[in-house]
Amino acid sequence: MRLRLPEERPTEPPTGYKIAHPVLSQDGTRAGFTGVSLGGALPYGVLDEARCVYGLRHRAPHRRCDCGFHCVHDRATAEALLCTTEHRAAALLEVSVLGAYIRFERGFRYARQRVRTATVGPCACGAVAAALADAGWGRPGWCGLTAACAACVRGRRSVSLAGFARLAGEGLRVRAGSGTAAVDPSAGLGVSELVAEAALLQARLDWFQTQLARLDESGERG
């Protein structure tokens, strides 16, 4: 006799929380995320379907496998994972659980998901992030990104928070978490995005001016 688990039919997709690393495609035309544990080798888009990380042909989530997207019910539980050394550069995601799912005490394992919001932490210097810059690691065809302020971006490959959201598509919203830099809490999301874009452009302009000054000095000496 086979024991069947109870089935749920929610009127709206459940909401879950998880952490992941932002990634940018090699050609700079696509943006997505990669997990911090079992599924870290398989970058995924904002709206995507889970695949078995072991290469098996069954549909995720399979009861006798660990495949499928994973998330927790509680935001605070996901935020606590960001305290660990290896996960401090990750972003906090708010997701919609789509398709078939298996409910556990602390979260879900499920077939499809939509990432609604991504919140990135502060820059390594402690300032509020203005962009996502090359983190120094990656996956085949994908460059890992980490939060960076305008002053720390310099000549690194980077994309603004608003630019990352545009490349990712599907209505994704990317927000900057708190940092040591002063932030006006009354400013709207659109204004914050424009300020971040302006700061990033200014940082790049300063870097180019420095390089031009060095070239001029070298020319005079020659």
GROMACS .gro file of C-alpha atoms in nm, residues 4-129:
model
  126
    4ARG     CA    1   0.019   0.953  -0.042
    5LEU     CA    2   0.105   1.292   0.103
    6PRO     CA    3  -0.175   1.551   0.120
    7GLU     CA    4  -0.200   1.782  -0.182
    8GLU     CA    5  -0.230   2.161  -0.159
    9ARG     CA    6  -0.404   2.382  -0.412
   10PRO     CA    7  -0.329   2.743  -0.308
   11THR     CA    8  -0.515   3.030  -0.474
   12GLU     CA    9  -0.188   3.223  -0.505
   13PRO     CA   10   0.173   3.102  -0.539
   14PRO     CA   11   0.344   3.070  -0.201
   15THR     CA   12   0.621   3.317  -0.120
   16GLY     CA   13   0.965   3.201  -0.016
   17TYR     CA   14   1.311   3.342   0.057
   18LYS     CA   15   1.659   3.224  -0.038
   19ILE     CA   16   2.011   3.351  -0.099
   20ALA     CA   17   2.204   3.335  -0.426
   21HIS     CA   18   2.491   3.502  -0.612
   22PRO     CA   19   2.413   3.743  -0.899
   23VAL     CA   20   2.582   3.645  -1.226
   24LEU     CA   21   2.628   3.812  -1.566
   25SER     CA   22   2.665   3.626  -1.895
   26GLN     CA   23   3.001   3.639  -2.071
   27ASP     CA   24   2.864   3.861  -2.350
   28GLY     CA   25   2.693   4.091  -2.100
   29THR     CA   26   2.344   4.044  -2.243
   30ARG     CA   27   2.185   3.828  -1.972
   31ALA     CA   28   2.170   3.834  -1.592
   32GLY     CA   29   2.067   3.566  -1.345
   33PHE     CA   30   2.162   3.391  -1.025
   34THR     CA   31   2.347   3.084  -0.905
   35GLY     CA   32   2.278   2.895  -0.584
   36VAL     CA   33   2.507   2.870  -0.283
   37SER     CA   34   2.488   2.493  -0.231
   38LEU     CA   35   2.376   2.192  -0.436
   39GLY     CA   36   2.260   2.383  -0.744
   40GLY     CA   37   2.551   2.626  -0.760
   41ALA     CA   38   2.675   2.482  -1.089
   42LEU     CA   39   2.350   2.563  -1.273
   43PRO     CA   40   2.282   2.939  -1.311
   44TYR     CA   41   1.913   3.023  -1.348
   45GLY     CA   42   1.703   3.312  -1.473
   46VAL     CA   43   1.442   3.522  -1.296
   47LEU     CA   44   1.167   3.293  -1.428
   48ASP     CA   45   1.305   2.943  -1.463
   49GLU     CA   46   1.242   2.571  -1.425
   50ALA     CA   47   1.447   2.345  -1.200
   51ARG     CA   48   1.663   2.069  -1.348
   52CYS     CA   49   1.811   1.766  -1.176
   53VAL     CA   50   2.168   1.854  -1.075
   54TYR     CA   51   2.263   1.487  -1.114
   55GLY     CA   52   2.161   1.481  -1.479
   56LEU     CA   53   1.874   1.239  -1.424
   57ARG     CA   54   1.571   1.266  -1.653
   58HIS     CA   55   1.297   1.280  -1.394
   59ARG     CA   56   1.102   1.597  -1.325
   60ALA     CA   57   1.199   1.811  -1.030
   61PRO     CA   58   1.121   1.791  -0.748
   62HIS     CA   59   1.147   1.413  -0.731
   63ARG     CA   60   1.065   1.252  -0.396
   64ARG     CA   61   1.371   1.026  -0.410
   65CYS     CA   62   1.615   1.299  -0.517
   66ASP     CA   63   1.742   1.632  -0.385
   67CYS     CA   64   1.665   1.815  -0.711
   68GLY     CA   65   1.449   2.124  -0.742
   69PHE     CA   66   1.470   2.483  -0.626
   70HIS     CA   67   1.492   2.533  -0.251
   71CYS     CA   68   1.369   2.819  -0.032
   72VAL     CA   69   1.262   2.884   0.327
   73HIS     CA   70   0.933   3.021   0.458
   74ASP     CA   71   1.076   3.295   0.677
   75ARG     CA   72   1.277   3.596   0.557
   76ALA     CA   73   1.476   3.613   0.882
   77THR     CA   74   1.592   3.253   0.832
   78ALA     CA   75   1.731   3.338   0.488
   79GLU     CA   76   1.893   3.658   0.617
   80ALA     CA   77   2.068   3.458   0.889
   81LEU     CA   78   2.249   3.258   0.619
   82LEU     CA   79   2.414   3.581   0.501
   83CYS     CA   80   2.609   3.598   0.828
   84THR     CA   81   2.829   3.301   0.736
   85THR     CA   82   3.170   3.381   0.586
   86GLU     CA   83   3.113   3.200   0.257
   87HIS     CA   84   2.771   3.360   0.196
   88ARG     CA   85   2.829   3.726   0.287
   89ALA     CA   86   2.853   3.836  -0.076
   90ALA     CA   87   2.523   3.667  -0.171
   91ALA     CA   88   2.195   3.848  -0.236
   92LEU     CA   89   1.865   3.790  -0.057
   93LEU     CA   90   1.589   3.680  -0.296
   94GLU     CA   91   1.213   3.690  -0.253
   95VAL     CA   92   1.058   3.430  -0.481
   96SER     CA   93   0.721   3.297  -0.591
   97VAL     CA   94   0.697   2.918  -0.566
   98LEU     CA   95   0.547   2.787  -0.891
   99GLY     CA   96   0.449   2.445  -1.017
  100ALA     CA   97   0.465   2.130  -0.807
  101TYR     CA   98   0.630   2.162  -0.467
  102ILE     CA   99   0.708   1.959  -0.158
  103ARG     CA  100   0.655   2.140   0.170
  104PHE     CA  101   0.895   2.091   0.458
  105GLU     CA  102   0.895   2.227   0.810
  106ARG     CA  103   1.121   2.521   0.718
  107GLY     CA  104   1.061   2.565   0.346
  108PHE     CA  105   0.984   2.427   0.001
  109ARG     CA  106   1.151   2.217  -0.269
  110TYR     CA  107   0.980   2.298  -0.596
  111ALA     CA  108   0.970   2.284  -0.977
  112ARG     CA  109   0.958   2.646  -1.096
  113GLN     CA  110   1.012   2.989  -0.951
  114ARG     CA  111   0.994   3.361  -1.023
  115VAL     CA  112   1.243   3.587  -0.847
  116ARG     CA  113   1.049   3.900  -0.755
  117THR     CA  114   1.305   4.098  -0.556
  118ALA     CA  115   1.680   4.078  -0.504
  119THR     CA  116   1.839   4.273  -0.217
  120VAL     CA  117   2.217   4.311  -0.234
  121GLY     CA  118   2.431   4.385   0.069
  122PRO     CA  119   2.677   4.671   0.115
  123CYS     CA  120   3.011   4.705  -0.061
  124ALA     CA  121   3.312   4.538   0.102
  125CYS     CA  122   3.412   4.884   0.229
  126GLY     CA  123   3.077   4.917   0.406
  127ALA     CA  124   2.916   5.177   0.179
  128VAL     CA  125   2.578   5.130   0.013
  129ALA     CA  126   2.607   4.939  -0.315
   0.00000   0.00000   0.00000
